[in-house]
Amino acid sequence: MRRTLAPLLALLLIAGIGFAIYDSMSEQMTLRERVSITGLIGSEKEAFFADPRVQKALEENGLIVKVEKAGSRQIATAYDLKKYDFAFPAGQPAADKILQAVGKRSTDTPFFTPMVIASWRPIATILEANGVVRERDGVYYWFDLDRYFEWTQRETRWKDLKDNAAYPVNKSVLIRSTDVRKSNSAAMYLALMSYIANGQRIIASRDEMDAALPRLAPLFLRQGYTEYSSEGPFENYLAMGMGSSPLVMIYESQFIHEALKEPSAIRPEMVLLYPEPGLFTRHVLVGLSEQGARLGQVLSNDEALRRLAIEHGFRTSDAASFQAQARQRHLAVPAELIQVIDPPSYEILEGMIQAIEQLMN
């Protein structure tokens, strides 16, 4: 019996050693097949790329991705893009600015998000009493940009509004944004308000731009200090409350991601106001190398990564999964936005930003 078992055990031992060697070699080959790439991203995507599940899914697609965050509008102007494999700003105009700097490149838009206004239920109640918002489903509101723009031109103050017992302060009714010179979210706010200032038409000429600018610039000049990144105003909104941040222009994805990540962070009195008309921010990945372009395709087509993008608050081509995720966490958000505009051309938007920048200096 022992004579029979000894050769069998020896064979098993040899087979085990052989499998271990094969498995080790296979793992090493797999690691060698993975490619490390580096890119610049807008801060609103930092949490997505830091998610270990995202990193694992990318590695399964052969990509080890390292990122540096920057203001979306700074990416094309403040960095040597030759050192990077991809640029992933927020907003088509920011992507166009990058493409103007680097020439024709592969682009992909894996996800998108609407611009919204983070606010508070007492503020929404005041604005509803004064005809600026309409409540929907008890959670989110439509925000009338036309009426709001009229208030900004008259420099209406909160204390001037009726039924304002919850916020009787002497501050102007003004949406807070990021620095329009550096950040896409502020540029999208400018795009929205330029449409209103131009009689609900997208500004399409220099003459229209020059006519609208005197009424648009104060929206940014009167804010005082603004931060370059979209995460700053949103963090202040979460931490400092209604007194400091009654109205803040943010990406919808920031609010939803926070609610999905830590439900207690979004308190019942926090609400979203959806501008009418609305505007989507498209997250456009510009491939600066072959592997950078491959990342854009992977993010767009890999089912696991699309699911994770939704968990981080972004909308994708899978609208049903986005709504299911929101319902699961009792977040009532509109399934679609009907009154949606496009931003003006890159040249027009850049011209408006440069004009406001000159007034700031």
Coordinates of C-alpha atoms in Angstrom, one line a residue:
M1 CA 0.0 0.0 0.0
R2 CA 2.8 2.4 1.0
R3 CA 4.7 1.5 -2.2
T4 CA 1.5 2.5 -4.2
L5 CA 0.9 5.7 -2.3
A6 CA 4.5 7.0 -2.5
P7 CA 4.6 7.5 -6.3
L8 CA 1.1 8.9 -6.3
L9 CA 2.1 11.5 -3.6
A10 CA 5.2 12.3 -5.5
L11 CA 3.2 12.9 -8.7
L12 CA 0.7 15.1 -6.8
L13 CA 3.6 17.1 -5.3
I14 CA 5.2 17.6 -8.7
A15 CA 1.8 18.6 -10.1
G16 CA 1.2 21.1 -7.3
I17 CA 4.7 22.7 -7.7
G18 CA 4.1 22.9 -11.5
F19 CA 0.7 24.5 -11.0
A20 CA 2.2 27.0 -8.6
I21 CA 4.9 27.9 -11.0
Y22 CA 2.4 28.2 -13.9
D23 CA 0.1 30.4 -11.8
S24 CA 2.9 32.6 -10.7
M25 CA 4.2 33.0 -14.2
S26 CA 0.6 33.7 -15.4
E27 CA 0.1 36.4 -12.8
Q28 CA 3.4 38.0 -13.7
M29 CA 2.5 37.9 -17.4
T30 CA -0.9 39.5 -16.5
L31 CA 0.8 42.2 -14.5
R32 CA 3.2 42.9 -17.4
E33 CA 0.2 43.2 -19.8
R34 CA -1.3 46.0 -17.6
V35 CA -0.4 49.5 -18.7
S36 CA 0.1 52.4 -16.3
I37 CA -1.3 55.7 -17.6
T38 CA -1.7 59.1 -16.1
G39 CA -4.2 61.8 -16.7
L40 CA -5.7 65.1 -15.6
I41 CA -9.3 65.1 -14.3
G42 CA -11.8 67.6 -12.9
S43 CA -12.1 67.3 -9.2
E44 CA -15.7 66.1 -9.5
K45 CA -14.3 62.7 -10.7
E46 CA -11.7 62.3 -8.0
A47 CA -13.8 60.1 -5.8
F48 CA -14.7 57.9 -8.8
F49 CA -11.1 57.1 -9.7
A50 CA -10.1 56.7 -6.1
D51 CA -12.8 54.0 -5.6
P52 CA -11.0 50.6 -5.1
R53 CA -13.8 48.9 -7.1
V54 CA -13.1 51.3 -10.1
Q55 CA -9.4 50.6 -9.8
K56 CA -10.0 46.9 -9.8
A57 CA -12.3 47.1 -12.8
L58 CA -9.8 49.1 -14.7
E59 CA -7.0 46.7 -13.9
E60 CA -9.2 43.9 -15.2
N61 CA -9.2 45.8 -18.4
G62 CA -5.4 46.0 -18.4
L63 CA -5.2 49.6 -17.2
I64 CA -3.6 51.0 -14.0
V65 CA -4.8 54.6 -13.9
K66 CA -3.2 57.4 -12.0
V67 CA -4.9 60.9 -11.9
E68 CA -4.1 64.4 -11.0
K69 CA -7.0 66.8 -10.4
A70 CA -7.2 70.3 -11.8
G71 CA -9.8 73.0 -12.6
S72 CA -11.4 71.8 -15.9
R73 CA -10.7 75.1 -17.7
Q74 CA -7.1 75.1 -16.3
I75 CA -6.2 71.7 -17.8
A76 CA -5.5 73.1 -21.3
T77 CA -3.7 76.2 -20.2
A78 CA -1.7 75.4 -17.1
Y79 CA -0.2 72.0 -17.8
D80 CA 2.1 70.4 -20.3
L81 CA -0.3 67.9 -21.8
K82 CA 2.5 66.0 -23.5
K83 CA 3.2 64.4 -20.1
Y84 CA -0.2 62.9 -19.8
D85 CA -2.2 60.0 -21.5
F86 CA -5.6 61.6 -21.2
A87 CA -7.4 64.7 -20.1
F88 CA -10.9 64.3 -18.5
P89 CA -12.4 67.7 -17.8
A90 CA -16.1 68.5 -17.1
G91 CA -17.9 70.1 -20.0
Q92 CA -17.7 70.1 -23.8
P93 CA -16.3 73.7 -23.9
A94 CA -13.4 72.7 -21.6
A95 CA -12.8 69.6 -23.9
D96 CA -12.9 71.9 -26.9
K97 CA -10.3 74.1 -25.3
I98 CA -8.1 71.1 -24.8
L99 CA -8.6 69.9 -28.4
Q100 CA -7.6 73.4 -29.6
A101 CA -4.3 73.0 -27.7
V102 CA -3.5 69.4 -28.7
G103 CA -5.1 69.0 -32.1
K104 CA -7.4 66.2 -33.3
R105 CA -7.7 63.4 -30.7
S106 CA -10.0 60.6 -29.8
T107 CA -12.8 61.6 -27.5
D108 CA -15.4 59.7 -25.5
T109 CA -18.3 60.8 -23.2
P110 CA -18.8 58.0 -20.6
F111 CA -21.2 60.0 -18.4
F112 CA -22.9 63.3 -17.9
T113 CA -24.8 65.3 -15.3
P114 CA -27.1 68.3 -15.2
M115 CA -26.2 71.5 -13.5
V116 CA -28.4 72.1 -10.3
I117 CA -28.6 74.5 -7.4
A118 CA -28.0 73.0 -4.0
S119 CA -30.3 74.7 -1.5
W120 CA -32.4 74.2 1.6
R121 CA -36.1 73.6 2.1
P122 CA -36.7 76.9 4.0
I123 CA -35.0 78.8 1.2
A124 CA -37.1 76.9 -1.4
T125 CA -40.2 77.7 0.5
I126 CA -39.4 81.4 0.4
L127 CA -38.6 81.3 -3.3
E128 CA -41.8 79.3 -4.0
A129 CA -43.8 82.0 -2.2
N130 CA -42.1 84.6 -4.5
G131 CA -42.7 82.7 -7.7
V132 CA -39.2 81.5 -8.5
V133 CA -39.5 77.8 -7.8
R134 CA -42.2 75.1 -8.3
E135 CA -42.1 72.1 -6.1
R136 CA -42.2 68.6 -7.6
D137 CA -42.6 65.3 -5.7
G138 CA -41.8 67.0 -2.4
V139 CA -38.0 66.6 -3.0
Y140 CA -36.8 68.6 -5.9
Y141 CA -37.9 71.9 -7.5
W142 CA -37.8 73.7 -10.8
F143 CA -36.0 77.1 -10.6
D144 CA -37.2 79.9 -12.9
L145 CA -34.0 81.5 -14.2
D146 CA -35.9 84.3 -15.9
R147 CA -37.4 85.5 -12.7
Y148 CA -34.1 85.1 -10.8
F149 CA -32.2 87.1 -13.5
E150 CA -34.7 90.0 -13.0
W151 CA -33.9 89.9 -9.3
T152 CA -30.1 90.0 -9.9
Q153 CA -30.5 93.1 -12.1
R154 CA -32.4 94.9 -9.4
E155 CA -30.0 93.6 -6.7
T156 CA -32.9 92.1 -4.8
R157 CA -32.0 91.2 -1.2
W158 CA -33.5 88.4 0.8
K159 CA -35.0 90.8 3.3
D160 CA -37.0 92.3 0.4
L161 CA -38.9 89.0 -0.3
K162 CA -42.3 88.3 1.2
D163 CA -42.7 85.4 3.7
N164 CA -39.0 85.4 4.4
A165 CA -39.1 84.8 8.2
A166 CA -36.7 81.9 7.8
Y167 CA -34.0 84.0 6.1
P168 CA -34.5 87.7 6.7
V169 CA -30.9 88.7 5.9
N170 CA -29.5 91.7 4.0
K171 CA -27.6 89.7 1.5
S172 CA -28.3 89.8 -2.2
V173 CA -30.2 86.8 -3.7
L174 CA -27.3 85.4 -5.7
I175 CA -26.3 81.9 -6.7
R176 CA -22.7 81.1 -5.5
S177 CA -20.4 79.5 -8.1
T178 CA -16.8 78.6 -8.6
D179 CA -14.2 80.9 -10.3
V180 CA -15.5 81.4 -13.8
R181 CA -11.9 81.8 -15.0
K182 CA -10.9 78.3 -13.9
S183 CA -13.9 76.1 -13.4
N184 CA -16.3 74.4 -15.7
S185 CA -19.3 74.6 -13.3
A186 CA -19.0 78.4 -13.2
A187 CA -18.7 78.4 -17.0
M188 CA -21.9 76.4 -17.3
Y189 CA -23.6 78.9 -15.0
L190 CA -22.5 81.6 -17.3
A191 CA -23.8 79.7 -20.3
L192 CA -27.2 79.3 -18.7
M193 CA -27.5 83.0 -17.7
S194 CA -26.2 84.2 -21.1
Y195 CA -29.1 82.4 -22.7
I196 CA -31.5 84.3 -20.3
A197 CA -29.8 87.6 -20.8
N198 CA -30.0 87.2 -24.6
G199 CA -33.8 86.8 -24.6
Q200 CA -33.8 83.0 -24.3
R201 CA -31.5 82.6 -27.3
I202 CA -28.0 81.1 -27.4
I203 CA -25.6 83.9 -27.9
A204 CA -24.2 83.5 -31.4
S205 CA -22.4 86.7 -32.3
R206 CA -20.0 89.2 -30.8
D207 CA -22.7 91.9 -30.8
E208 CA -25.0 89.7 -28.7
M209 CA -22.2 88.9 -26.4
D210 CA -21.2 92.6 -25.9
A211 CA -24.8 93.5 -25.2
A212 CA -25.3 90.8 -22.6
L213 CA -22.0 91.1 -20.7
P214 CA -22.8 94.2 -18.6
R215 CA -25.7 92.3 -17.1
L216 CA -23.8 89.0 -16.8
A217 CA -20.6 90.2 -15.2
P218 CA -22.1 91.3 -11.9
L219 CA -23.3 87.7 -11.3
F220 CA -19.6 86.8 -10.7
L221 CA -18.1 90.1 -9.6
R222 CA -20.5 90.4 -6.7
Q223 CA -19.7 87.0 -5.3
G224 CA -16.3 88.1 -3.9
Y225 CA -13.8 85.2 -3.4
T226 CA -14.6 82.1 -5.4
E227 CA -12.8 78.7 -5.4
Y228 CA -11.3 77.2 -8.5
S229 CA -12.7 73.7 -8.0
S230 CA -16.3 72.5 -7.8
E231 CA -15.7 70.5 -4.6
G232 CA -15.0 73.7 -2.6
P233 CA -18.5 75.3 -2.7
F234 CA -20.2 72.0 -2.2
E235 CA -18.1 71.1 0.8
N236 CA -19.0 74.5 2.3
Y237 CA -22.7 73.8 1.6
L238 CA -22.5 70.5 3.5
A239 CA -20.5 71.9 6.4
M240 CA -21.5 75.5 6.9
G241 CA -25.3 75.4 6.4
M242 CA -27.9 77.7 5.0
G243 CA -26.6 80.9 6.4
S244 CA -23.4 80.7 4.4
S245 CA -24.7 78.9 1.3
P246 CA -28.3 79.4 0.5
L247 CA -27.9 78.8 -3.2
V248 CA -24.9 77.0 -4.7
M249 CA -24.4 76.0 -8.3
I250 CA -23.2 72.4 -8.4
Y251 CA -23.2 69.2 -10.4
E252 CA -26.2 66.9 -9.6
S253 CA -23.7 64.0 -9.4
Q254 CA -22.0 65.6 -6.4
F255 CA -25.3 65.7 -4.4
I256 CA -26.3 62.1 -5.4
H257 CA -22.9 60.6 -4.8
E258 CA -22.9 62.1 -1.3
A259 CA -26.3 60.7 -0.6
L260 CA -25.3 57.2 -1.9
K261 CA -22.0 57.2 -0.1
E262 CA -23.2 58.5 3.3
P263 CA -27.0 58.9 3.5
S264 CA -26.7 60.9 6.8
A265 CA -24.6 63.6 5.0
I266 CA -27.7 64.7 3.1
R267 CA -30.1 66.0 5.7
P268 CA -33.9 66.3 5.1
E269 CA -33.7 70.1 4.8
M270 CA -31.2 69.9 1.9
V271 CA -32.9 70.1 -1.6
L272 CA -32.0 70.4 -5.2
L273 CA -33.4 73.1 -7.5
Y274 CA -33.3 72.3 -11.2
P275 CA -32.9 75.4 -13.4
E276 CA -35.4 76.0 -16.1
P277 CA -34.0 75.9 -18.7
G278 CA -31.4 73.3 -17.8
L279 CA -28.0 72.4 -19.1
F280 CA -26.1 69.1 -19.0
T281 CA -22.4 68.9 -18.3
R282 CA -20.8 66.2 -20.5
H283 CA -17.7 64.6 -19.1
V284 CA -15.5 64.3 -22.2
L285 CA -12.3 62.2 -22.0
V286 CA -9.7 63.3 -24.5
G287 CA -7.2 60.6 -25.4
L288 CA -3.7 62.1 -25.5
S289 CA -2.1 58.7 -26.2
E290 CA -3.3 55.3 -27.5
Q291 CA -3.8 53.9 -24.1
G292 CA -5.5 57.1 -22.9
A293 CA -8.0 56.7 -25.7
R294 CA -8.5 53.1 -24.7
L295 CA -9.5 54.3 -21.3
G296 CA -12.3 56.4 -22.8
Q297 CA -13.6 53.3 -24.6
V298 CA -13.4 51.1 -21.5
L299 CA -15.3 53.6 -19.4
S300 CA -18.0 53.9 -22.0
N301 CA -18.5 50.2 -22.7
D302 CA -17.6 48.2 -19.6
E303 CA -20.8 47.3 -17.7
A304 CA -19.2 47.2 -14.3
L305 CA -17.7 50.7 -14.7
R306 CA -21.0 52.1 -16.0
R307 CA -22.7 50.8 -12.9
L308 CA -20.0 52.3 -10.7
A309 CA -20.3 55.6 -12.4
I310 CA -24.0 55.6 -11.5
E311 CA -23.1 54.8 -7.9
H312 CA -21.0 58.0 -8.0
G313 CA -24.0 60.0 -9.0
F314 CA -23.4 60.3 -12.8
R315 CA -26.0 59.7 -15.4
T316 CA -25.0 57.3 -18.3
S317 CA -26.8 55.9 -21.3
D318 CA -28.5 53.5 -18.9
A319 CA -31.2 55.8 -17.6
A320 CA -33.2 53.0 -16.0
S321 CA -30.3 51.9 -13.8
F322 CA -29.8 55.5 -12.7
Q323 CA -33.4 55.9 -11.7
A324 CA -33.4 52.5 -9.9
Q325 CA -30.3 53.5 -7.9
A326 CA -32.0 56.8 -6.9
R327 CA -35.2 55.1 -5.9
Q328 CA -33.3 52.6 -3.8
R329 CA -32.0 55.4 -1.7
H330 CA -35.3 57.3 -1.7
L331 CA -33.9 60.1 -3.9
A332 CA -36.6 61.7 -6.1
V333 CA -34.8 63.2 -9.1
P334 CA -36.3 63.9 -12.5
A335 CA -36.0 61.0 -14.9
E336 CA -35.3 63.5 -17.7
L337 CA -35.0 67.2 -18.2
I338 CA -37.1 68.5 -21.0
Q339 CA -36.1 72.2 -21.3
V340 CA -32.4 71.7 -21.9
I341 CA -30.1 74.1 -23.8
D342 CA -26.6 73.8 -25.2
P343 CA -23.8 76.1 -24.2
P344 CA -22.7 78.7 -26.7
S345 CA -19.8 78.0 -29.0
Y346 CA -16.3 77.6 -27.4
E347 CA -15.3 81.0 -29.0
I348 CA -18.3 82.9 -27.5
L349 CA -18.0 81.3 -24.1
E350 CA -14.3 81.9 -24.0
G351 CA -14.9 85.5 -25.1
M352 CA -17.3 86.1 -22.2
I353 CA -15.0 84.5 -19.7
Q354 CA -12.0 86.6 -20.8
A355 CA -14.1 89.8 -20.6
I356 CA -15.2 89.0 -17.0
E357 CA -11.6 88.1 -16.2
Q358 CA -10.5 91.6 -17.3
L359 CA -13.0 93.1 -14.9
M360 CA -11.8 91.0 -12.1
N361 CA -8.1 92.0 -12.5

